[in-house]
Amino acid sequence: MICDPALVEQLNRYYAVWQEYNYVYEEWAKAHGLSVNSLWVLDAIYNGGDACTQKKISQRWRIPKQTVHMVFKDFERRGFVELFPMPQDKRNKVIRFTAAGEAYAAPILLELRRLELSVIKEIGVERMQQLNENMALFLELFTRAEGAGP
C-alpha cells in the first residue's frame, strides 16, 4: 500500500472537496424544492432536445434508470412532462416538457446556470479549463488503473 503522506493528504483533500461539491448542489436543489437527481433530470429534459429519453438521461448523468423513472413519474404526475414515440423507434419514448413543465423548469435552470457561470467568470476561463482537464485526466488514469487490476 502507498503510504506517501503527501499523496494521502492530497487524496483526503480530494475526498473532502468532492463531498462538499456534491453537498452544495444537493442543498441548492433542496432550496428549490428538488432532489439533486430531479435537478439533473430537469436539466437533461430542458437541454435534451427532441432525443431526450429516460435511458439517455440515465447515461448522461450516471443516475440509475429506476431513479430516472421515479423522477419522471413524479414530473408526469405534476403535469410537467409527456412521452412521445420516437419516429425512428416506436418502442422508445421521447420526454418533453408541457407548457407547465417549461414554466417550472426554465427559471430554476436559468438561475443555476447564471450562478455557475458567475463562478466560472470569477475563477477565470483558463483555470476552469485546467480544472476540467485535470478532472478528466484523473478519471482516465483511474479507469485505466482500475482495469489493470491488483
PDB file of N, CA and C in Angstrom, residues 10-100:
ATOM      1  N   GLN A  10      -3.275  14.708  -0.169  1.00  0.00           N
ATOM      2  CA  GLN A  10      -3.966  15.195  -1.357  1.00  0.00           C
ATOM      3  C   GLN A  10      -5.217  14.366  -1.665  1.00  0.00           C
ATOM      4  N   LEU A  11      -5.138  13.060  -1.450  1.00  0.00           N
ATOM      5  CA  LEU A  11      -6.303  12.206  -1.658  1.00  0.00           C
ATOM      6  C   LEU A  11      -7.416  12.584  -0.680  1.00  0.00           C
ATOM      7  N   ASN A  12      -7.065  12.800   0.564  1.00  0.00           N
ATOM      8  CA  ASN A  12      -8.057  13.202   1.565  1.00  0.00           C
ATOM      9  C   ASN A  12      -8.668  14.566   1.227  1.00  0.00           C
ATOM     10  N   ARG A  13      -7.853  15.466   0.728  1.00  0.00           N
ATOM     11  CA  ARG A  13      -8.356  16.777   0.307  1.00  0.00           C
ATOM     12  C   ARG A  13      -9.323  16.620  -0.867  1.00  0.00           C
ATOM     13  N   TYR A  14      -8.967  15.738  -1.806  1.00  0.00           N
ATOM     14  CA  TYR A  14      -9.823  15.444  -2.954  1.00  0.00           C
ATOM     15  C   TYR A  14     -11.180  14.926  -2.478  1.00  0.00           C
ATOM     16  N   TYR A  15     -11.172  13.976  -1.526  1.00  0.00           N
ATOM     17  CA  TYR A  15     -12.423  13.443  -0.983  1.00  0.00           C
ATOM     18  C   TYR A  15     -13.260  14.554  -0.353  1.00  0.00           C
ATOM     19  N   ALA A  16     -12.624  15.396   0.429  1.00  0.00           N
ATOM     20  CA  ALA A  16     -13.347  16.469   1.126  1.00  0.00           C
ATOM     21  C   ALA A  16     -13.982  17.445   0.132  1.00  0.00           C
ATOM     22  N   VAL A  17     -13.229  17.833  -0.882  1.00  0.00           N
ATOM     23  CA  VAL A  17     -13.742  18.768  -1.878  1.00  0.00           C
ATOM     24  C   VAL A  17     -14.864  18.113  -2.685  1.00  0.00           C
ATOM     25  N   TRP A  18     -14.687  16.861  -3.054  1.00  0.00           N
ATOM     26  CA  TRP A  18     -15.699  16.133  -3.818  1.00  0.00           C
ATOM     27  C   TRP A  18     -17.007  16.050  -3.029  1.00  0.00           C
ATOM     28  N   GLN A  19     -16.916  15.722  -1.740  1.00  0.00           N
ATOM     29  CA  GLN A  19     -18.112  15.638  -0.907  1.00  0.00           C
ATOM     30  C   GLN A  19     -18.775  17.005  -0.746  1.00  0.00           C
ATOM     31  N   GLU A  20     -17.992  18.031  -0.569  1.00  0.00           N
ATOM     32  CA  GLU A  20     -18.531  19.384  -0.431  1.00  0.00           C
ATOM     33  C   GLU A  20     -19.197  19.841  -1.726  1.00  0.00           C
ATOM     34  N   TYR A  21     -18.582  19.520  -2.851  1.00  0.00           N
ATOM     35  CA  TYR A  21     -19.135  19.838  -4.160  1.00  0.00           C
ATOM     36  C   TYR A  21     -20.522  19.209  -4.299  1.00  0.00           C
ATOM     37  N   ASN A  22     -20.638  17.923  -3.984  1.00  0.00           N
ATOM     38  CA  ASN A  22     -21.928  17.235  -4.051  1.00  0.00           C
ATOM     39  C   ASN A  22     -22.938  17.858  -3.089  1.00  0.00           C
ATOM     40  N   TYR A  23     -22.484  18.177  -1.891  1.00  0.00           N
ATOM     41  CA  TYR A  23     -23.356  18.765  -0.872  1.00  0.00           C
ATOM     42  C   TYR A  23     -23.914  20.108  -1.338  1.00  0.00           C
ATOM     43  N   VAL A  24     -23.085  20.932  -1.936  1.00  0.00           N
ATOM     44  CA  VAL A  24     -23.514  22.253  -2.392  1.00  0.00           C
ATOM     45  C   VAL A  24     -24.640  22.123  -3.416  1.00  0.00           C
ATOM     46  N   TYR A  25     -24.489  21.204  -4.365  1.00  0.00           N
ATOM     47  CA  TYR A  25     -25.541  21.011  -5.364  1.00  0.00           C
ATOM     48  C   TYR A  25     -26.794  20.401  -4.740  1.00  0.00           C
ATOM     49  N   GLU A  26     -26.624  19.470  -3.811  1.00  0.00           N
ATOM     50  CA  GLU A  26     -27.788  18.887  -3.131  1.00  0.00           C
ATOM     51  C   GLU A  26     -28.564  19.961  -2.365  1.00  0.00           C
ATOM     52  N   GLU A  27     -27.862  20.821  -1.666  1.00  0.00           N
ATOM     53  CA  GLU A  27     -28.508  21.894  -0.907  1.00  0.00           C
ATOM     54  C   GLU A  27     -29.159  22.919  -1.825  1.00  0.00           C
ATOM     55  N   TRP A  28     -28.501  23.230  -2.940  1.00  0.00           N
ATOM     56  CA  TRP A  28     -29.082  24.182  -3.885  1.00  0.00           C
ATOM     57  C   TRP A  28     -30.387  23.605  -4.434  1.00  0.00           C
ATOM     58  N   ALA A  29     -30.358  22.342  -4.806  1.00  0.00           N
ATOM     59  CA  ALA A  29     -31.567  21.693  -5.323  1.00  0.00           C
ATOM     60  C   ALA A  29     -32.659  21.686  -4.267  1.00  0.00           C
ATOM     61  N   LYS A  30     -32.295  21.318  -3.035  1.00  0.00           N
ATOM     62  CA  LYS A  30     -33.269  21.259  -1.938  1.00  0.00           C
ATOM     63  C   LYS A  30     -33.907  22.625  -1.706  1.00  0.00           C
ATOM     64  N   ALA A  31     -33.125  23.692  -1.795  1.00  0.00           N
ATOM     65  CA  ALA A  31     -33.651  25.044  -1.607  1.00  0.00           C
ATOM     66  C   ALA A  31     -34.660  25.418  -2.692  1.00  0.00           C
ATOM     67  N   HIS A  32     -34.634  24.667  -3.795  1.00  0.00           N
ATOM     68  CA  HIS A  32     -35.564  24.907  -4.893  1.00  0.00           C
ATOM     69  C   HIS A  32     -36.623  23.803  -4.988  1.00  0.00           C
ATOM     70  N   GLY A  33     -36.775  23.048  -3.882  1.00  0.00           N
ATOM     71  CA  GLY A  33     -37.816  22.038  -3.803  1.00  0.00           C
ATOM     72  C   GLY A  33     -37.548  20.773  -4.597  1.00  0.00           C
ATOM     73  N   LEU A  34     -36.287  20.495  -4.860  1.00  0.00           N
ATOM     74  CA  LEU A  34     -35.904  19.353  -5.685  1.00  0.00           C
ATOM     75  C   LEU A  34     -34.862  18.492  -4.996  1.00  0.00           C
ATOM     76  N   SER A  35     -34.797  17.241  -5.386  1.00  0.00           N
ATOM     77  CA  SER A  35     -33.629  16.425  -5.065  1.00  0.00           C
ATOM     78  C   SER A  35     -32.577  16.747  -6.126  1.00  0.00           C
ATOM     79  N   VAL A  36     -31.349  16.421  -5.863  1.00  0.00           N
ATOM     80  CA  VAL A  36     -30.312  16.695  -6.860  1.00  0.00           C
ATOM     81  C   VAL A  36     -30.555  15.872  -8.124  1.00  0.00           C
ATOM     82  N   ASN A  37     -31.065  14.639  -7.983  1.00  0.00           N
ATOM     83  CA  ASN A  37     -31.369  13.840  -9.169  1.00  0.00           C
ATOM     84  C   ASN A  37     -32.505  14.471  -9.981  1.00  0.00           C
ATOM     85  N   SER A  38     -33.501  15.028  -9.297  1.00  0.00           N
ATOM     86  CA  SER A  38     -34.580  15.718 -10.010  1.00  0.00           C
ATOM     87  C   SER A  38     -34.038  16.930 -10.763  1.00  0.00           C
ATOM     88  N   LEU A  39     -33.104  17.625 -10.156  1.00  0.00           N
ATOM     89  CA  LEU A  39     -32.483  18.770 -10.819  1.00  0.00           C
ATOM     90  C   LEU A  39     -31.782  18.341 -12.094  1.00  0.00           C
ATOM     91  N   TRP A  40     -31.027  17.246 -12.016  1.00  0.00           N
ATOM     92  CA  TRP A  40     -30.286  16.781 -13.201  1.00  0.00           C
ATOM     93  C   TRP A  40     -31.243  16.278 -14.286  1.00  0.00           C
ATOM     94  N   VAL A  41     -32.341  15.653 -13.876  1.00  0.00           N
ATOM     95  CA  VAL A  41     -33.335  15.213 -14.861  1.00  0.00           C
ATOM     96  C   VAL A  41     -33.979  16.429 -15.523  1.00  0.00           C
ATOM     97  N   LEU A  42     -34.325  17.442 -14.736  1.00  0.00           N
ATOM     98  CA  LEU A  42     -34.863  18.682 -15.317  1.00  0.00           C
ATOM     99  C   LEU A  42     -33.905  19.247 -16.354  1.00  0.00           C
ATOM    100  N   ASP A  43     -32.632  19.311 -15.987  1.00  0.00           N
ATOM    101  CA  ASP A  43     -31.624  19.856 -16.891  1.00  0.00           C
ATOM    102  C   ASP A  43     -31.542  19.032 -18.170  1.00  0.00           C
ATOM    103  N   ALA A  44     -31.556  17.722 -18.022  1.00  0.00           N
ATOM    104  CA  ALA A  44     -31.441  16.846 -19.190  1.00  0.00           C
ATOM    105  C   ALA A  44     -32.620  17.025 -20.136  1.00  0.00           C
ATOM    106  N   ILE A  45     -33.816  17.159 -19.594  1.00  0.00           N
ATOM    107  CA  ILE A  45     -35.002  17.357 -20.435  1.00  0.00           C
ATOM    108  C   ILE A  45     -34.937  18.740 -21.093  1.00  0.00           C
ATOM    109  N   TYR A  46     -34.588  19.732 -20.294  1.00  0.00           N
ATOM    110  CA  TYR A  46     -34.534  21.115 -20.783  1.00  0.00           C
ATOM    111  C   TYR A  46     -33.534  21.271 -21.924  1.00  0.00           C
ATOM    112  N   ASN A  47     -32.387  20.602 -21.802  1.00  0.00           N
ATOM    113  CA  ASN A  47     -31.320  20.729 -22.795  1.00  0.00           C
ATOM    114  C   ASN A  47     -31.233  19.542 -23.744  1.00  0.00           C
ATOM    115  N   GLY A  48     -32.173  18.588 -23.608  1.00  0.00           N
ATOM    116  CA  GLY A  48     -32.073  17.348 -24.378  1.00  0.00           C
ATOM    117  C   GLY A  48     -32.603  17.376 -25.783  1.00  0.00           C
ATOM    118  N   GLY A  49     -33.319  18.408 -26.138  1.00  0.00           N
ATOM    119  CA  GLY A  49     -33.862  18.473 -27.491  1.00  0.00           C
ATOM    120  C   GLY A  49     -34.888  17.391 -27.750  1.00  0.00           C
ATOM    121  N   ASP A  50     -34.988  16.989 -28.994  1.00  0.00           N
ATOM    122  CA  ASP A  50     -36.005  16.022 -29.409  1.00  0.00           C
ATOM    123  C   ASP A  50     -35.577  14.572 -29.219  1.00  0.00           C
ATOM    124  N   ALA A  51     -34.427  14.342 -28.614  1.00  0.00           N
ATOM    125  CA  ALA A  51     -33.953  12.966 -28.448  1.00  0.00           C
ATOM    126  C   ALA A  51     -33.785  12.604 -26.974  1.00  0.00           C
ATOM    127  N   CYS A  52     -34.502  13.279 -26.091  1.00  0.00           N
ATOM    128  CA  CYS A  52     -34.348  13.047 -24.661  1.00  0.00           C
ATOM    129  C   CYS A  52     -35.189  11.839 -24.234  1.00  0.00           C
ATOM    130  N   THR A  53     -34.508  10.775 -23.824  1.00  0.00           N
ATOM    131  CA  THR A  53     -35.183   9.578 -23.328  1.00  0.00           C
ATOM    132  C   THR A  53     -34.704   9.299 -21.910  1.00  0.00           C
ATOM    133  N   GLN A  54     -35.442   8.456 -21.199  1.00  0.00           N
ATOM    134  CA  GLN A  54     -35.027   8.099 -19.847  1.00  0.00           C
ATOM    135  C   GLN A  54     -33.656   7.432 -19.876  1.00  0.00           C
ATOM    136  N   LYS A  55     -33.407   6.600 -20.866  1.00  0.00           N
ATOM    137  CA  LYS A  55     -32.117   5.915 -20.988  1.00  0.00           C
ATOM    138  C   LYS A  55     -30.979   6.915 -21.178  1.00  0.00           C
ATOM    139  N   LYS A  56     -31.193   7.910 -22.037  1.00  0.00           N
ATOM    140  CA  LYS A  56     -30.142   8.910 -22.274  1.00  0.00           C
ATOM    141  C   LYS A  56     -29.876   9.750 -21.028  1.00  0.00           C
ATOM    142  N   ILE A  57     -30.935  10.067 -20.283  1.00  0.00           N
ATOM    143  CA  ILE A  57     -30.739  10.816 -19.030  1.00  0.00           C
ATOM    144  C   ILE A  57     -29.905   9.987 -18.063  1.00  0.00           C
ATOM    145  N   SER A  58     -30.255   8.722 -17.940  1.00  0.00           N
ATOM    146  CA  SER A  58     -29.528   7.820 -17.045  1.00  0.00           C
ATOM    147  C   SER A  58     -28.053   7.757 -17.421  1.00  0.00           C
ATOM    148  N   GLN A  59     -27.773   7.642 -18.703  1.00  0.00           N
ATOM    149  CA  GLN A  59     -26.389   7.545 -19.169  1.00  0.00           C
ATOM    150  C   GLN A  59     -25.637   8.859 -18.994  1.00  0.00           C
ATOM    151  N   ARG A  60     -26.267   9.971 -19.331  1.00  0.00           N
ATOM    152  CA  ARG A  60     -25.580  11.270 -19.266  1.00  0.00           C
ATOM    153  C   ARG A  60     -25.227  11.657 -17.834  1.00  0.00           C
ATOM    154  N   TRP A  61     -26.172  11.454 -16.911  1.00  0.00           N
ATOM    155  CA  TRP A  61     -25.968  11.905 -15.540  1.00  0.00           C
ATOM    156  C   TRP A  61     -25.536  10.783 -14.597  1.00  0.00           C
ATOM    157  N   ARG A  62     -25.400   9.573 -15.130  1.00  0.00           N
ATOM    158  CA  ARG A  62     -24.980   8.415 -14.310  1.00  0.00           C
ATOM    159  C   ARG A  62     -25.939   8.194 -13.137  1.00  0.00           C
ATOM    160  N   ILE A  63     -27.232   8.340 -13.447  1.00  0.00           N
ATOM    161  CA  ILE A  63     -28.287   8.115 -12.464  1.00  0.00           C
ATOM    162  C   ILE A  63     -28.927   6.777 -12.819  1.00  0.00           C
ATOM    163  N   PRO A  64     -29.175   5.916 -11.834  1.00  0.00           N
ATOM    164  CA  PRO A  64     -29.825   4.633 -12.152  1.00  0.00           C
ATOM    165  C   PRO A  64     -31.140   4.843 -12.905  1.00  0.00           C
ATOM    166  N   LYS A  65     -31.410   3.947 -13.847  1.00  0.00           N
ATOM    167  CA  LYS A  65     -32.634   4.054 -14.653  1.00  0.00           C
ATOM    168  C   LYS A  65     -33.886   4.102 -13.777  1.00  0.00           C
ATOM    169  N   GLN A  66     -33.893   3.318 -12.718  1.00  0.00           N
ATOM    170  CA  GLN A  66     -35.047   3.291 -11.823  1.00  0.00           C
ATOM    171  C   GLN A  66     -35.272   4.664 -11.180  1.00  0.00           C
ATOM    172  N   THR A  67     -34.204   5.330 -10.798  1.00  0.00           N
ATOM    173  CA  THR A  67     -34.304   6.667 -10.203  1.00  0.00           C
ATOM    174  C   THR A  67     -34.836   7.660 -11.226  1.00  0.00           C
ATOM    175  N   VAL A  68     -34.309   7.600 -12.449  1.00  0.00           N
ATOM    176  CA  VAL A  68     -34.792   8.488 -13.511  1.00  0.00           C
ATOM    177  C   VAL A  68     -36.278   8.241 -13.734  1.00  0.00           C
ATOM    178  N   HIS A  69     -36.680   6.979 -13.743  1.00  0.00           N
ATOM    179  CA  HIS A  69     -38.080   6.638 -13.960  1.00  0.00           C
ATOM    180  C   HIS A  69     -38.963   7.210 -12.839  1.00  0.00           C
ATOM    181  N   MET A  70     -38.516   7.092 -11.596  1.00  0.00           N
ATOM    182  CA  MET A  70     -39.286   7.624 -10.467  1.00  0.00           C
ATOM    183  C   MET A  70     -39.419   9.150 -10.559  1.00  0.00           C
ATOM    184  N   VAL A  71     -38.331   9.827 -10.930  1.00  0.00           N
ATOM    185  CA  VAL A  71     -38.379  11.285 -11.093  1.00  0.00           C
ATOM    186  C   VAL A  71     -39.326  11.635 -12.227  1.00  0.00           C
ATOM    187  N   PHE A  72     -39.197  10.904 -13.334  1.00  0.00           N
ATOM    188  CA  PHE A  72     -40.084  11.155 -14.472  1.00  0.00           C
ATOM    189  C   PHE A  72     -41.549  10.992 -14.066  1.00  0.00           C
ATOM    190  N   LYS A  73     -41.864   9.916 -13.347  1.00  0.00           N
ATOM    191  CA  LYS A  73     -43.247   9.670 -12.928  1.00  0.00           C
ATOM    192  C   LYS A  73     -43.767  10.802 -12.046  1.00  0.00           C
ATOM    193  N   ASP A  74     -42.920  11.334 -11.163  1.00  0.00           N
ATOM    194  CA  ASP A  74     -43.312  12.478 -10.334  1.00  0.00           C
ATOM    195  C   ASP A  74     -43.601  13.693 -11.203  1.00  0.00           C
ATOM    196  N   PHE A  75     -42.718  13.979 -12.161  1.00  0.00           N
ATOM    197  CA  PHE A  75     -42.931  15.118 -13.053  1.00  0.00           C
ATOM    198  C   PHE A  75     -44.176  14.910 -13.919  1.00  0.00           C
ATOM    199  N   GLU A  76     -44.417  13.679 -14.331  1.00  0.00           N
ATOM    200  CA  GLU A  76     -45.599  13.378 -15.130  1.00  0.00           C
ATOM    201  C   GLU A  76     -46.874  13.599 -14.300  1.00  0.00           C
ATOM    202  N   ARG A  77     -46.853  13.124 -13.059  1.00  0.00           N
ATOM    203  CA  ARG A  77     -47.999  13.301 -12.148  1.00  0.00           C
ATOM    204  C   ARG A  77     -48.302  14.782 -11.936  1.00  0.00           C
ATOM    205  N   ARG A  78     -47.260  15.602 -11.917  1.00  0.00           N
ATOM    206  CA  ARG A  78     -47.424  17.042 -11.696  1.00  0.00           C
ATOM    207  C   ARG A  78     -47.757  17.796 -12.991  1.00  0.00           C
ATOM    208  N   GLY A  79     -47.828  17.059 -14.094  1.00  0.00           N
ATOM    209  CA  GLY A  79     -48.186  17.675 -15.379  1.00  0.00           C
ATOM    210  C   GLY A  79     -47.046  18.410 -16.051  1.00  0.00           C
ATOM    211  N   PHE A  80     -45.803  18.072 -15.711  1.00  0.00           N
ATOM    212  CA  PHE A  80     -44.643  18.777 -16.251  1.00  0.00           C
ATOM    213  C   PHE A  80     -44.077  18.140 -17.515  1.00  0.00           C
ATOM    214  N   VAL A  81     -44.303  16.843 -17.718  1.00  0.00           N
ATOM    215  CA  VAL A  81     -43.698  16.150 -18.853  1.00  0.00           C
ATOM    216  C   VAL A  81     -44.710  15.235 -19.537  1.00  0.00           C
ATOM    217  N   GLU A  82     -44.411  14.931 -20.788  1.00  0.00           N
ATOM    218  CA  GLU A  82     -45.195  13.980 -21.570  1.00  0.00           C
ATOM    219  C   GLU A  82     -44.229  13.096 -22.341  1.00  0.00           C
ATOM    220  N   LEU A  83     -44.699  11.916 -22.706  1.00  0.00           N
ATOM    221  CA  LEU A  83     -43.927  10.992 -23.530  1.00  0.00           C
ATOM    222  C   LEU A  83     -44.495  10.977 -24.943  1.00  0.00           C
ATOM    223  N   PHE A  84     -43.606  10.926 -25.911  1.00  0.00           N
ATOM    224  CA  PHE A  84     -43.988  10.823 -27.312  1.00  0.00           C
ATOM    225  C   PHE A  84     -43.163   9.728 -27.968  1.00  0.00           C
ATOM    226  N   PRO A  85     -43.777   8.910 -28.839  1.00  0.00           N
ATOM    227  CA  PRO A  85     -42.996   7.870 -29.522  1.00  0.00           C
ATOM    228  C   PRO A  85     -41.925   8.507 -30.404  1.00  0.00           C
ATOM    229  N   MET A  86     -40.749   7.870 -30.434  1.00  0.00           N
ATOM    230  CA  MET A  86     -39.692   8.332 -31.320  1.00  0.00           C
ATOM    231  C   MET A  86     -40.052   7.908 -32.742  1.00  0.00           C
ATOM    232  N   PRO A  87     -39.927   8.805 -33.696  1.00  0.00           N
ATOM    233  CA  PRO A  87     -40.305   8.464 -35.073  1.00  0.00           C
ATOM    234  C   PRO A  87     -39.537   7.255 -35.628  1.00  0.00           C
ATOM    235  N   GLN A  88     -38.254   7.152 -35.310  1.00  0.00           N
ATOM    236  CA  GLN A  88     -37.426   6.084 -35.849  1.00  0.00           C
ATOM    237  C   GLN A  88     -37.493   4.792 -35.043  1.00  0.00           C
ATOM    238  N   ASP A  89     -38.008   4.851 -33.813  1.00  0.00           N
ATOM    239  CA  ASP A  89     -38.075   3.663 -32.951  1.00  0.00           C
ATOM    240  C   ASP A  89     -39.260   3.822 -32.010  1.00  0.00           C
ATOM    241  N   LYS A  90     -40.389   3.280 -32.403  1.00  0.00           N
ATOM    242  CA  LYS A  90     -41.638   3.468 -31.652  1.00  0.00           C
ATOM    243  C   LYS A  90     -41.589   2.883 -30.237  1.00  0.00           C
ATOM    244  N   ARG A  91     -40.646   1.973 -29.967  1.00  0.00           N
ATOM    245  CA  ARG A  91     -40.541   1.391 -28.627  1.00  0.00           C
ATOM    246  C   ARG A  91     -39.993   2.387 -27.620  1.00  0.00           C
ATOM    247  N   ASN A  92     -39.134   3.274 -28.075  1.00  0.00           N
ATOM    248  CA  ASN A  92     -38.578   4.302 -27.193  1.00  0.00           C
ATOM    249  C   ASN A  92     -39.445   5.547 -27.239  1.00  0.00           C
ATOM    250  N   LYS A  93     -39.475   6.224 -26.111  1.00  0.00           N
ATOM    251  CA  LYS A  93     -40.303   7.424 -25.990  1.00  0.00           C
ATOM    252  C   LYS A  93     -39.427   8.634 -25.658  1.00  0.00           C
ATOM    253  N   VAL A  94     -39.738   9.730 -26.316  1.00  0.00           N
ATOM    254  CA  VAL A  94     -39.059  10.998 -26.076  1.00  0.00           C
ATOM    255  C   VAL A  94     -39.807  11.730 -24.970  1.00  0.00           C
ATOM    256  N   ILE A  95     -39.047  12.326 -24.060  1.00  0.00           N
ATOM    257  CA  ILE A  95     -39.636  13.117 -22.982  1.00  0.00           C
ATOM    258  C   ILE A  95     -39.605  14.584 -23.393  1.00  0.00           C
ATOM    259  N   ARG A  96     -40.737  15.229 -23.219  1.00  0.00           N
ATOM    260  CA  ARG A  96     -40.806  16.668 -23.491  1.00  0.00           C
ATOM    261  C   ARG A  96     -41.566  17.346 -22.371  1.00  0.00           C
ATOM    262  N   PHE A  97     -41.205  18.590 -22.125  1.00  0.00           N
ATOM    263  CA  PHE A  97     -41.936  19.393 -21.158  1.00  0.00           C
ATOM    264  C   PHE A  97     -43.298  19.777 -21.719  1.00  0.00           C
ATOM    265  N   THR A  98     -44.267  19.840 -20.843  1.00  0.00           N
ATOM    266  CA  THR A  98     -45.523  20.518 -21.150  1.00  0.00           C
ATOM    267  C   THR A  98     -45.260  22.007 -20.961  1.00  0.00           C
ATOM    268  N   ALA A  99     -46.233  22.818 -21.275  1.00  0.00           N
ATOM    269  CA  ALA A  99     -46.085  24.264 -21.034  1.00  0.00           C
ATOM    270  C   ALA A  99     -45.845  24.516 -19.550  1.00  0.00           C
ATOM    271  N   ALA A 100     -46.564  23.778 -18.692  1.00  0.00           N
ATOM    272  CA  ALA A 100     -46.383  23.940 -17.240  1.00  0.00           C
ATOM    273  C   ALA A 100     -44.976  23.499 -16.820  1.00  0.00           C
TER     274      ALA A 100
END
